[in-house]
CSV table of C-alpha atoms and ligand atoms in Angstrom, one decimal:
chain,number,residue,atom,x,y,z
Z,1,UNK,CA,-45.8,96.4,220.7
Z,2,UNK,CA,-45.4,93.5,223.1
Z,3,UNK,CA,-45.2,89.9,221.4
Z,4,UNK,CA,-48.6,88.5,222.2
Z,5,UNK,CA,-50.0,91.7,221.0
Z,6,UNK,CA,-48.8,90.6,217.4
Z,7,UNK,CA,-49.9,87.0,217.7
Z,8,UNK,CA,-53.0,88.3,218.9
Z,9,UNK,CA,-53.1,89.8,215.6
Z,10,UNK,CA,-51.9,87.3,213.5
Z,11,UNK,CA,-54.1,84.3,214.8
Z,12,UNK,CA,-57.2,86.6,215.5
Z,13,UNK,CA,-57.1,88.3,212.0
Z,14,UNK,CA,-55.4,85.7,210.1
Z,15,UNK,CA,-58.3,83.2,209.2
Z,16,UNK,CA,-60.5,86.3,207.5
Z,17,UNK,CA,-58.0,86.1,204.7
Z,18,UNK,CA,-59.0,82.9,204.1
Z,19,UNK,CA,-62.7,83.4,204.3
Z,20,UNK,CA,-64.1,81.7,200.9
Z,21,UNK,CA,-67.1,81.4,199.4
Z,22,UNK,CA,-67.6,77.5,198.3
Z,23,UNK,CA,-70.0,78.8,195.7
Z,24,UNK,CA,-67.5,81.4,194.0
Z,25,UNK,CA,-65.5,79.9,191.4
Z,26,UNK,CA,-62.1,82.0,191.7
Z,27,UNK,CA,-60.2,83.5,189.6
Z,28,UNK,CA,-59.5,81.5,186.3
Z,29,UNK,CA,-56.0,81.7,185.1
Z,30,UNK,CA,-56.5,79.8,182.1
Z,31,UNK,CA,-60.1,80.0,180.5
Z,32,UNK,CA,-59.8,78.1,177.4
Z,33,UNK,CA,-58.7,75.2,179.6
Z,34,UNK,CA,-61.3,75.6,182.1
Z,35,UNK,CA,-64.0,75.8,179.6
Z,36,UNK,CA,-62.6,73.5,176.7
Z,37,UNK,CA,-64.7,72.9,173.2
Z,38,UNK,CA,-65.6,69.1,174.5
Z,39,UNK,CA,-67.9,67.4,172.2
Z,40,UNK,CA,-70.9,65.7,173.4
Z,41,UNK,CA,-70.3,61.8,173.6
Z,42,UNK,CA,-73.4,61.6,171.2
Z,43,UNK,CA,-73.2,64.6,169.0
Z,44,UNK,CA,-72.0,64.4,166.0
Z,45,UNK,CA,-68.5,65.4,165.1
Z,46,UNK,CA,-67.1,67.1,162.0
Z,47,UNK,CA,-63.4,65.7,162.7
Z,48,UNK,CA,-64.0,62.5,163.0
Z,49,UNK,CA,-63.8,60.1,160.2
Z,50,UNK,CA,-67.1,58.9,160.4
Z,51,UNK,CA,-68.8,61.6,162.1
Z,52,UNK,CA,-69.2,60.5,165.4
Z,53,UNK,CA,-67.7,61.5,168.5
Z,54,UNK,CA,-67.4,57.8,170.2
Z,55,UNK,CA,-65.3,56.4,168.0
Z,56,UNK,CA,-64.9,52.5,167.6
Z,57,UNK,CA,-61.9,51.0,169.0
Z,58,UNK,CA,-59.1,50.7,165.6
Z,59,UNK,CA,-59.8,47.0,164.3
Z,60,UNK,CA,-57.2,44.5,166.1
Z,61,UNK,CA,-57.2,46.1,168.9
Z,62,UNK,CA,-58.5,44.9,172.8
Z,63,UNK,CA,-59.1,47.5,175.1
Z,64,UNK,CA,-57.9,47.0,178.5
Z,65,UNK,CA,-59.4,44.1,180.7
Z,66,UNK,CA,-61.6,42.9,178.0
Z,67,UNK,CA,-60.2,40.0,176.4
Z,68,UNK,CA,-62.9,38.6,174.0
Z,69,UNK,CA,-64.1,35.0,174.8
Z,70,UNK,CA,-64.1,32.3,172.8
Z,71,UNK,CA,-67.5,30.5,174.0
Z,72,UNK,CA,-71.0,31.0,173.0
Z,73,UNK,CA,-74.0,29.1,175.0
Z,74,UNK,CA,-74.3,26.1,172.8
Z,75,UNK,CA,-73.7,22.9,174.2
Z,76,UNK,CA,-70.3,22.5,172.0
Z,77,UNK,CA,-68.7,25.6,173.3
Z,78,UNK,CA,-69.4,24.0,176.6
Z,79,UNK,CA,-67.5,20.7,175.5
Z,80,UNK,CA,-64.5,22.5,173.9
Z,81,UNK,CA,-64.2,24.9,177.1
Z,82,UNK,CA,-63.8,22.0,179.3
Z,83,UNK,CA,-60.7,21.0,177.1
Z,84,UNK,CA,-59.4,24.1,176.5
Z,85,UNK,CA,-59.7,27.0,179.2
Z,86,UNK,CA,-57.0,25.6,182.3
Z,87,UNK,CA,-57.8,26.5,185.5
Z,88,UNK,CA,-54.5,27.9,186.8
Z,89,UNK,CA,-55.9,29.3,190.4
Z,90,UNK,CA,-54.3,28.5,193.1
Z,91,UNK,CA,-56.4,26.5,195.9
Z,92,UNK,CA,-55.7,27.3,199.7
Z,93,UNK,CA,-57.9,28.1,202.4
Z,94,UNK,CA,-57.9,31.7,201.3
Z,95,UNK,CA,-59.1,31.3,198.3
Z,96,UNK,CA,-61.7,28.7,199.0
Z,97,UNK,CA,-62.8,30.6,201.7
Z,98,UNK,CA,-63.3,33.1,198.4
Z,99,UNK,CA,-64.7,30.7,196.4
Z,100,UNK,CA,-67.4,29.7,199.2
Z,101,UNK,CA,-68.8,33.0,199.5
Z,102,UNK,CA,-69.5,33.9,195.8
Z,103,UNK,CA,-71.1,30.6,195.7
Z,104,UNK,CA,-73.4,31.2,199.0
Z,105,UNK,CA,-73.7,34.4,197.2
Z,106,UNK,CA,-74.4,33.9,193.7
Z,107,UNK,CA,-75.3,30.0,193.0
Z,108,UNK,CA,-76.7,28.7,196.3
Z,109,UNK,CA,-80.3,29.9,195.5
Z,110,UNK,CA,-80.1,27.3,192.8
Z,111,UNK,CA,-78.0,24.9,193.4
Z,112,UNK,CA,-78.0,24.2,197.3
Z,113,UNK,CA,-75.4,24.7,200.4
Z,114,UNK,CA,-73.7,21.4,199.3
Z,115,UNK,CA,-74.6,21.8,195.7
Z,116,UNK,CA,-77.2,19.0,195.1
Z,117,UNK,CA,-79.3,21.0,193.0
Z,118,UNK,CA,-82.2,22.0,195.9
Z,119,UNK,CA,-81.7,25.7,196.6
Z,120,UNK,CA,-84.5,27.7,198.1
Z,121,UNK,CA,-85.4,28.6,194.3
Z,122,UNK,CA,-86.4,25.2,193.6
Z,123,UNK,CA,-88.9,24.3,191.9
Z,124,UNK,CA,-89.5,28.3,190.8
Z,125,UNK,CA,-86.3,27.7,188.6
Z,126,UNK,CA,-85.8,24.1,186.9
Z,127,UNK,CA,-83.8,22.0,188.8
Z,128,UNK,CA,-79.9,22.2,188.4
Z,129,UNK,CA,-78.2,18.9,188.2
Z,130,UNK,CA,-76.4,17.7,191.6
Z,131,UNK,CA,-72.5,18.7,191.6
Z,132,UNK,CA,-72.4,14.9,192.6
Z,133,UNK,CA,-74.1,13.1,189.8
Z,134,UNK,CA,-72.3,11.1,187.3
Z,135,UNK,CA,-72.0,13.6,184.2
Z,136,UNK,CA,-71.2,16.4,186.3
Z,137,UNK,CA,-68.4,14.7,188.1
Z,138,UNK,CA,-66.6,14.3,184.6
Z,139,UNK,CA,-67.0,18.2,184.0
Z,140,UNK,CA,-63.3,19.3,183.8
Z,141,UNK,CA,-62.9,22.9,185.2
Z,142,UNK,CA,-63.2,24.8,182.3
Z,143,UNK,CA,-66.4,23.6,181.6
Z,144,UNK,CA,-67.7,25.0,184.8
Z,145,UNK,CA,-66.0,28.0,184.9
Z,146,UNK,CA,-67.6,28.6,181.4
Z,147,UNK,CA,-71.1,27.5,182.6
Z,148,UNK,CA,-70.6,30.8,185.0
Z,149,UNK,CA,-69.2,33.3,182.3
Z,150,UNK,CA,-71.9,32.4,179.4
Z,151,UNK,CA,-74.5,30.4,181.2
Z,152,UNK,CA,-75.2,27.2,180.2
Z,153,UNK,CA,-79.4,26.2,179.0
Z,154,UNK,CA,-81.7,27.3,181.5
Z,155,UNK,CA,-78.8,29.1,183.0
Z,156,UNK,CA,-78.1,32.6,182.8
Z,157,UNK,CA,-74.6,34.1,182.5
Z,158,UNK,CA,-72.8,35.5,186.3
Z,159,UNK,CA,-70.1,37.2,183.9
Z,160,UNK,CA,-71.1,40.8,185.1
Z,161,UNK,CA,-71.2,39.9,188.6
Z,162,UNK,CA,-68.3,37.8,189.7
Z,163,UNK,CA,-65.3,38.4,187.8
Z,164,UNK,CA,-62.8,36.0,186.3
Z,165,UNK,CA,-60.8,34.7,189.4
Z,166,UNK,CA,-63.3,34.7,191.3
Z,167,UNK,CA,-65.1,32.4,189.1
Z,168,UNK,CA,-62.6,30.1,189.1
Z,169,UNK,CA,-62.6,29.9,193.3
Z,170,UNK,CA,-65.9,28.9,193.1
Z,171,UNK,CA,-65.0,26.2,190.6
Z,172,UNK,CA,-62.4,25.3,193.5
Z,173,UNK,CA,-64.8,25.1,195.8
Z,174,UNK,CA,-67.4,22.9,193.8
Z,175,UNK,CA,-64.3,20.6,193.7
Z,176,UNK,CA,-64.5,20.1,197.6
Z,177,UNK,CA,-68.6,20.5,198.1
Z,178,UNK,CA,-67.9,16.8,195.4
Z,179,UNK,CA,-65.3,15.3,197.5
Z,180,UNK,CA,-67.6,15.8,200.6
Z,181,UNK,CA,-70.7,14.1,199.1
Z,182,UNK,CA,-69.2,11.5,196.6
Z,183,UNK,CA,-69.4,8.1,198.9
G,1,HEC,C1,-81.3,30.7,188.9
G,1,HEC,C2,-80.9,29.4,189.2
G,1,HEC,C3,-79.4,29.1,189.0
G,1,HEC,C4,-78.3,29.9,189.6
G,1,HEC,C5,-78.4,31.1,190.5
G,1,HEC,C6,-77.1,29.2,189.1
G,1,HEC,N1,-77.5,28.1,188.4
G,1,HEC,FE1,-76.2,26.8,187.6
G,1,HEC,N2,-77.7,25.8,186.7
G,1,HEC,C7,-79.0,26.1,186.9
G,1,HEC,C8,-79.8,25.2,186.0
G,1,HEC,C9,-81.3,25.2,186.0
G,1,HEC,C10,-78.9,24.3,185.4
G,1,HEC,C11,-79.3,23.3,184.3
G,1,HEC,C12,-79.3,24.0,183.0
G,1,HEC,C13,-79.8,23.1,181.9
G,1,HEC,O1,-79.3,21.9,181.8
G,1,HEC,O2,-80.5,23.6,181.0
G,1,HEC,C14,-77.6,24.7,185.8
G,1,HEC,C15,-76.4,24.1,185.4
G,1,HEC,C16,-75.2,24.4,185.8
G,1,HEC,C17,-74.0,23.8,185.4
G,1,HEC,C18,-73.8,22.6,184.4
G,1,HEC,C19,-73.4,23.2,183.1
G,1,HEC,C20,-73.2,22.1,182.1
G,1,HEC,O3,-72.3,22.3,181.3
G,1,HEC,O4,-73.9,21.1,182.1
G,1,HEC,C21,-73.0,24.3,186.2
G,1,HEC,C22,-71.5,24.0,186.1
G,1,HEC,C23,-73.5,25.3,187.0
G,1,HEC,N3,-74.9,25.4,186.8
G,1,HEC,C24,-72.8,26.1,187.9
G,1,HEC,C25,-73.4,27.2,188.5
G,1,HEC,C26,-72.6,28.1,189.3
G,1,HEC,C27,-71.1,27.9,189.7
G,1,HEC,C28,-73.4,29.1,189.7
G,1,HEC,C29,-73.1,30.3,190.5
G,1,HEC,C30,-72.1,31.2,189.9
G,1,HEC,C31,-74.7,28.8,189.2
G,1,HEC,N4,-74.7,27.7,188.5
G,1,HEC,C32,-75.9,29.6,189.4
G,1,HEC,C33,-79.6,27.1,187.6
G,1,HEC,C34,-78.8,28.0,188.3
């Protein structure tokens, strides 16, 4: 047979071995694998200690990404976070660029474009104090960045929609929305 007979053949009849139906499972090599004794997340569990399937994490221990924090939303947290929690972002435009959207985002509403306290929400929400006025330009950085992750009186915690760094680029960027105001 001549040569483009057989390519004929092997391009023209080729594909049809290949012909799969998505809905057919195949062959399964290893059952017991494929179909393994998995406990339902809620169902109870004879092999567990206490009987459950989700088990606690062992006592000491801090799961990945979720270092416990120190501060509650009491006024004294909010004091000793100022002192204690260091800000150790650092500031370029990049990052304030960062910083400036998650505020337009996430505090604006409240708070106003240059952070005087007279966001669209206002009066619907009490009014937020003005970045500029007297108390809050004492705030060290950890205070704010801890007014963001627990909330701080009529404010509610942003900690499960901006993460950590994040909320520190916004603290950066309060910083400059104060040097642009303060006279
Ligand atoms: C829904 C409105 C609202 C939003 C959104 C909001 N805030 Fe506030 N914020 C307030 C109010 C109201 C206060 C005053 C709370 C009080 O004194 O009871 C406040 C207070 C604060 C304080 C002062 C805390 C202190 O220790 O005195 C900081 C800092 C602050 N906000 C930062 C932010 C930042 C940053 C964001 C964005 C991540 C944000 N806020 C989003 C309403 C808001």
């Amino acid at each position: 047979m001549k040569i483009s007979v057989w390519l004929f053949l092997i391009m023209g009849l080729g594909p049809l071995g290949c012909v799969h139906d998505p809905n057919e499972k195949g062959m399964e090599i290893l059952p017991d694998m494929i179909h393994s004794v998995a406990y339902e997340a809620y169902s109870e569990n004879p092999l567990t200690p206490d009987k459950k399937t989700m088990m606690l994490p062992v006592k000491g221990t801090v799961a990945r990404g979720h270092m416990p924090y120190m501060y509650l939303k009491t006024p004294e947290d909010a004091i000793r976070s100022g002192i204690e929690l260091v800000n150790s972002t650092q500031v370029n435009e990049k990052t304030l660029a960062r910083g400036q959207s998650q505020y337009e985002t996430y505090c604006l509403v409240c708070h106003g474009v240059t952070g005087q306290g007279d966001g669209p929400l206002i009066p619907k929400m009490p009014n937020p104090p003005s970045y500029t006025s007297k108390t809050f330009l004492t705030y060290p950085d950890g205070r704010i960045f801890n007014a963001i992750t627990v909330g701080f009186g009529d404010m509610e915690s942003y900690a499960n929609q901006i993460n950590e760094q994040d909320r520190w680029y916004i603290v950066n960027y309060i910083r400059t929305l104060q040097k642009k105001k303060v006279p």
